[in-house]
PDB file of C-alpha atoms and ligand atoms in Angstrom:
ATOM      1  CA  UNK A   1     -19.608  -0.016  -3.261  1.00  0.00           C
ATOM      2  CA  UNK A   2     -16.774  -1.632  -1.652  1.00  0.00           C
ATOM      3  CA  UNK A   3     -13.935  -0.423   0.281  1.00  0.00           C
ATOM      4  CA  UNK A   4     -12.631   2.426  -0.084  1.00  0.00           C
ATOM      5  CA  UNK A   5      -8.488   3.340   0.478  1.00  0.00           C
ATOM      6  CA  UNK A   6      -7.660   6.444   1.189  1.00  0.00           C
ATOM      7  CA  UNK A   7      -4.140   8.533   2.138  1.00  0.00           C
ATOM      8  CA  UNK A   8      -3.684   8.677   5.800  1.00  0.00           C
ATOM      9  CA  UNK A   9      -2.535  12.206   5.960  1.00  0.00           C
ATOM     10  CA  UNK A  10      -5.112  14.193   3.160  1.00  0.00           C
ATOM     11  CA  UNK A  11      -8.003  11.241   3.502  1.00  0.00           C
ATOM     12  CA  UNK A  12      -8.474  11.398  -0.053  1.00  0.00           C
ATOM     13  CA  UNK A  13      -9.720   8.212  -1.733  1.00  0.00           C
ATOM     14  CA  UNK A  14      -6.982   6.854  -3.361  1.00  0.00           C
ATOM     15  CA  UNK A  15      -8.854   4.241  -5.576  1.00  0.00           C
ATOM     16  CA  UNK A  16     -10.889   4.123  -9.248  1.00  0.00           C
ATOM     17  CA  UNK A  17     -12.643   0.564 -10.058  1.00  0.00           C
ATOM     18  CA  UNK A  18     -10.141  -2.404  -9.006  1.00  0.00           C
ATOM     19  CA  UNK A  19      -7.378  -0.069  -9.010  1.00  0.00           C
ATOM     20  CA  UNK A  20      -5.452   1.943  -5.901  1.00  0.00           C
ATOM     21  CA  UNK A  21      -3.013   4.694  -7.236  1.00  0.00           C
ATOM     22  CA  UNK A  22      -0.270   5.756  -6.061  1.00  0.00           C
ATOM     23  CA  UNK A  23       2.928   7.742  -7.397  1.00  0.00           C
ATOM     24  CA  UNK A  24       6.330   6.319  -6.668  1.00  0.00           C
ATOM     25  CA  UNK A  25       9.791   6.984  -6.674  1.00  0.00           C
ATOM     26  CA  UNK A  26      12.430   4.060  -7.696  1.00  0.00           C
ATOM     27  CA  UNK A  27      15.637   3.201  -6.239  1.00  0.00           C
ATOM     28  CA  UNK A  28      17.266   5.398  -8.796  1.00  0.00           C
ATOM     29  CA  UNK A  29      14.817   7.724  -8.492  1.00  0.00           C
ATOM     30  CA  UNK A  30      12.979   7.467 -11.276  1.00  0.00           C
ATOM     31  CA  UNK A  31       8.998   8.558 -10.493  1.00  0.00           C
ATOM     32  CA  UNK A  32       5.370   7.086 -12.002  1.00  0.00           C
ATOM     33  CA  UNK A  33       2.648   6.055 -11.443  1.00  0.00           C
ATOM     34  CA  UNK A  34       1.765   2.253 -10.327  1.00  0.00           C
ATOM     35  CA  UNK A  35      -1.751   0.769  -9.480  1.00  0.00           C
ATOM     36  CA  UNK A  36      -2.198  -1.661  -7.231  1.00  0.00           C
ATOM     37  CA  UNK A  37      -5.352  -4.554  -7.146  1.00  0.00           C
ATOM     38  CA  UNK A  38      -8.383  -3.352  -4.188  1.00  0.00           C
ATOM     39  CA  UNK A  39      -8.256  -6.789  -3.487  1.00  0.00           C
ATOM     40  CA  UNK A  40      -6.076  -7.499  -0.628  1.00  0.00           C
ATOM     41  CA  UNK A  41      -3.504 -10.329  -1.124  1.00  0.00           C
ATOM     42  CA  UNK A  42      -3.888  -9.951  -5.261  1.00  0.00           C
ATOM     43  CA  UNK A  43      -0.477  -9.137  -5.928  1.00  0.00           C
ATOM     44  CA  UNK A  44      -0.972  -7.559  -9.561  1.00  0.00           C
ATOM     45  CA  UNK A  45       0.710  -4.247 -10.385  1.00  0.00           C
ATOM     46  CA  UNK A  46       0.396  -2.167 -13.148  1.00  0.00           C
ATOM     47  CA  UNK A  47       3.047   0.340 -14.165  1.00  0.00           C
ATOM     48  CA  UNK A  48       4.405   2.074 -16.272  1.00  0.00           C
ATOM     49  CA  UNK A  49       6.901   0.848 -19.195  1.00  0.00           C
ATOM     50  CA  UNK A  50       9.488   3.378 -18.225  1.00  0.00           C
ATOM     51  CA  UNK A  51       9.362   2.384 -14.908  1.00  0.00           C
ATOM     52  CA  UNK A  52      12.269  -0.102 -13.944  1.00  0.00           C
ATOM     53  CA  UNK A  53      11.617  -2.442 -10.593  1.00  0.00           C
ATOM     54  CA  UNK A  54      13.198  -5.386 -10.152  1.00  0.00           C
ATOM     55  CA  UNK A  55      12.927  -7.788  -7.485  1.00  0.00           C
ATOM     56  CA  UNK A  56      14.257  -6.636  -4.004  1.00  0.00           C
ATOM     57  CA  UNK A  57      13.845  -3.063  -5.185  1.00  0.00           C
ATOM     58  CA  UNK A  58      12.330  -0.728  -2.111  1.00  0.00           C
ATOM     59  CA  UNK A  59      10.179   1.445  -3.798  1.00  0.00           C
ATOM     60  CA  UNK A  60       8.902   4.868  -2.306  1.00  0.00           C
ATOM     61  CA  UNK A  61       4.910   5.085  -2.119  1.00  0.00           C
ATOM     62  CA  UNK A  62       3.332   8.548  -2.358  1.00  0.00           C
ATOM     63  CA  UNK A  63      -0.425  10.103  -2.036  1.00  0.00           C
ATOM     64  CA  UNK A  64      -0.798  11.204  -5.549  1.00  0.00           C
ATOM     65  CA  UNK A  65      -2.803  14.019  -4.063  1.00  0.00           C
ATOM     66  CA  UNK A  66      -1.043  15.814  -1.595  1.00  0.00           C
ATOM     67  CA  UNK A  67       2.281  14.103  -2.006  1.00  0.00           C
ATOM     68  CA  UNK A  68       2.786  12.485   1.582  1.00  0.00           C
ATOM     69  CA  UNK A  69       5.267   9.785   1.866  1.00  0.00           C
ATOM     70  CA  UNK A  70       3.254   6.750   3.048  1.00  0.00           C
ATOM     71  CA  UNK A  71       6.098   5.140   4.414  1.00  0.00           C
ATOM     72  CA  UNK A  72       4.758   3.133   7.975  1.00  0.00           C
ATOM     73  CA  UNK A  73       8.513   3.734   9.345  1.00  0.00           C
ATOM     74  CA  UNK A  74       7.094   3.956  12.631  1.00  0.00           C
ATOM     75  CA  UNK A  75       6.486   0.259  12.382  1.00  0.00           C
ATOM     76  CA  UNK A  76       8.817  -0.605   9.443  1.00  0.00           C
ATOM     77  CA  UNK A  77      10.530   1.118   6.939  1.00  0.00           C
ATOM     78  CA  UNK A  78       9.981  -2.032   4.400  1.00  0.00           C
ATOM     79  CA  UNK A  79       6.094  -1.068   5.260  1.00  0.00           C
ATOM     80  CA  UNK A  80       3.549   1.315   3.556  1.00  0.00           C
ATOM     81  CA  UNK A  81       0.363   2.129   5.102  1.00  0.00           C
ATOM     82  CA  UNK A  82      -2.812   3.388   3.583  1.00  0.00           C
ATOM     83  CA  UNK A  83      -6.480   3.670   5.528  1.00  0.00           C
ATOM     84  CA  UNK A  84      -9.294   1.373   4.378  1.00  0.00           C
ATOM     85  CA  UNK A  85     -13.006   1.859   4.785  1.00  0.00           C
ATOM     86  CA  UNK A  86     -15.544  -0.579   4.454  1.00  0.00           C
ATOM     87  CA  UNK A  87     -19.224  -0.008   3.866  1.00  0.00           C
ATOM     88  CA  UNK A  88     -19.897   0.760   6.955  1.00  0.00           C
ATOM     89  CA  UNK A  89     -17.442   3.136   7.321  1.00  0.00           C
ATOM     90  CA  UNK A  90     -15.352   0.955   9.716  1.00  0.00           C
ATOM     91  CA  UNK A  91     -11.514   1.970   8.896  1.00  0.00           C
ATOM     92  CA  UNK A  92      -8.513  -0.005   9.164  1.00  0.00           C
ATOM     93  CA  UNK A  93      -5.022   0.597   8.781  1.00  0.00           C
ATOM     94  CA  UNK A  94      -3.550  -1.436   5.422  1.00  0.00           C
ATOM     95  CA  UNK A  95      -0.047  -2.173   5.445  1.00  0.00           C
ATOM     96  CA  UNK A  96       1.606  -3.518   2.803  1.00  0.00           C
ATOM     97  CA  UNK A  97       5.925  -4.126   1.685  1.00  0.00           C
ATOM     98  CA  UNK A  98       7.473  -1.971  -0.711  1.00  0.00           C
ATOM     99  CA  UNK A  99      10.038  -3.979  -1.466  1.00  0.00           C
ATOM    100  CA  UNK A 100       8.976  -5.396  -4.838  1.00  0.00           C
ATOM    101  CA  UNK A 101       8.758  -9.249  -4.796  1.00  0.00           C
ATOM    102  CA  UNK A 102       7.369  -9.350  -1.527  1.00  0.00           C
ATOM    103  CA  UNK A 103       4.024 -10.746  -0.604  1.00  0.00           C
ATOM    104  CA  UNK A 104       2.688  -9.394   2.107  1.00  0.00           C
ATOM    105  CA  UNK A 105      -0.402  -7.076   3.196  1.00  0.00           C
ATOM    106  CA  UNK A 106      -1.996  -6.534   6.939  1.00  0.00           C
ATOM    107  CA  UNK A 107      -4.764  -5.609   7.762  1.00  0.00           C
ATOM    108  CA  UNK A 108      -5.023  -4.375  10.814  1.00  0.00           C
ATOM    109  CA  UNK A 109      -7.343  -2.026  13.880  1.00  0.00           C
ATOM    110  CA  UNK A 110      -7.258  -1.555  17.375  1.00  0.00           C
ATOM    111  CA  UNK A 111      -8.786  -5.698  18.170  1.00  0.00           C
ATOM    112  CA  UNK A 112      -8.197  -6.989  14.226  1.00  0.00           C
ATOM    113  CA  UNK A 113      -5.097  -8.079  12.439  1.00  0.00           C
ATOM    114  CA  UNK A 114      -5.617 -10.396   9.225  1.00  0.00           C
ATOM    115  CA  UNK A 115      -2.379 -11.025   6.969  1.00  0.00           C
ATOM    116  CA  UNK A 116      -2.398 -11.687   3.675  1.00  0.00           C
ATOM    117  CA  UNK A 117       0.260 -13.089   1.139  1.00  0.00           C
ATOM    118  CA  UNK A 118       3.329 -16.034   1.147  1.00  0.00           C
ATOM    119  CA  UNK A 119       5.585 -13.354   2.862  1.00  0.00           C
ATOM    120  CA  UNK A 120       3.456 -12.494   5.587  1.00  0.00           C
ATOM    121  CA  UNK A 121       5.192 -13.947   8.540  1.00  0.00           C
ATOM    122  CA  UNK A 122       8.097 -11.177   7.597  1.00  0.00           C
ATOM    123  CA  UNK A 123       6.752  -8.567   9.809  1.00  0.00           C
ATOM    124  CA  UNK A 124       4.233 -10.161  11.462  1.00  0.00           C
ATOM    125  CA  UNK A 125       6.496  -9.623  14.819  1.00  0.00           C
ATOM    126  CA  UNK A 126       6.592  -6.097  14.249  1.00  0.00           C
ATOM    127  CA  UNK A 127       2.670  -5.756  14.443  1.00  0.00           C
TER     128      UNK A 127
HETATM  129 ZN1  LIG B   1      -2.717  12.304   0.712  1.00  0.00          ZN
END
């Protein structure tokens, strides 16, 4: 068993094997599926070939099950949020940049903060 990633709204599990599955909408309103790695700090992305995402584009992330927009705009409009649940059922907020090419992820709970990625300094002051 590893960590599970949950939608903050409907609490469905969004990961299968090594990927977290999202539906996305690109800046030119293309919709599609995108897979992110379950490993925090691993920025390999899989998406359908017909989805054009260029560096610097903002991509809207949605829960594939309840379609909630996962934007964490209460913190910063460039971040999205999922819940990570570990083996002991501890829960953390996982915040990640929705700007293509920005490598930053934050694992946050009330008394815990860990930042991942080369660009993690960008949003630290918002947390
Ligand atoms: Zn959901």
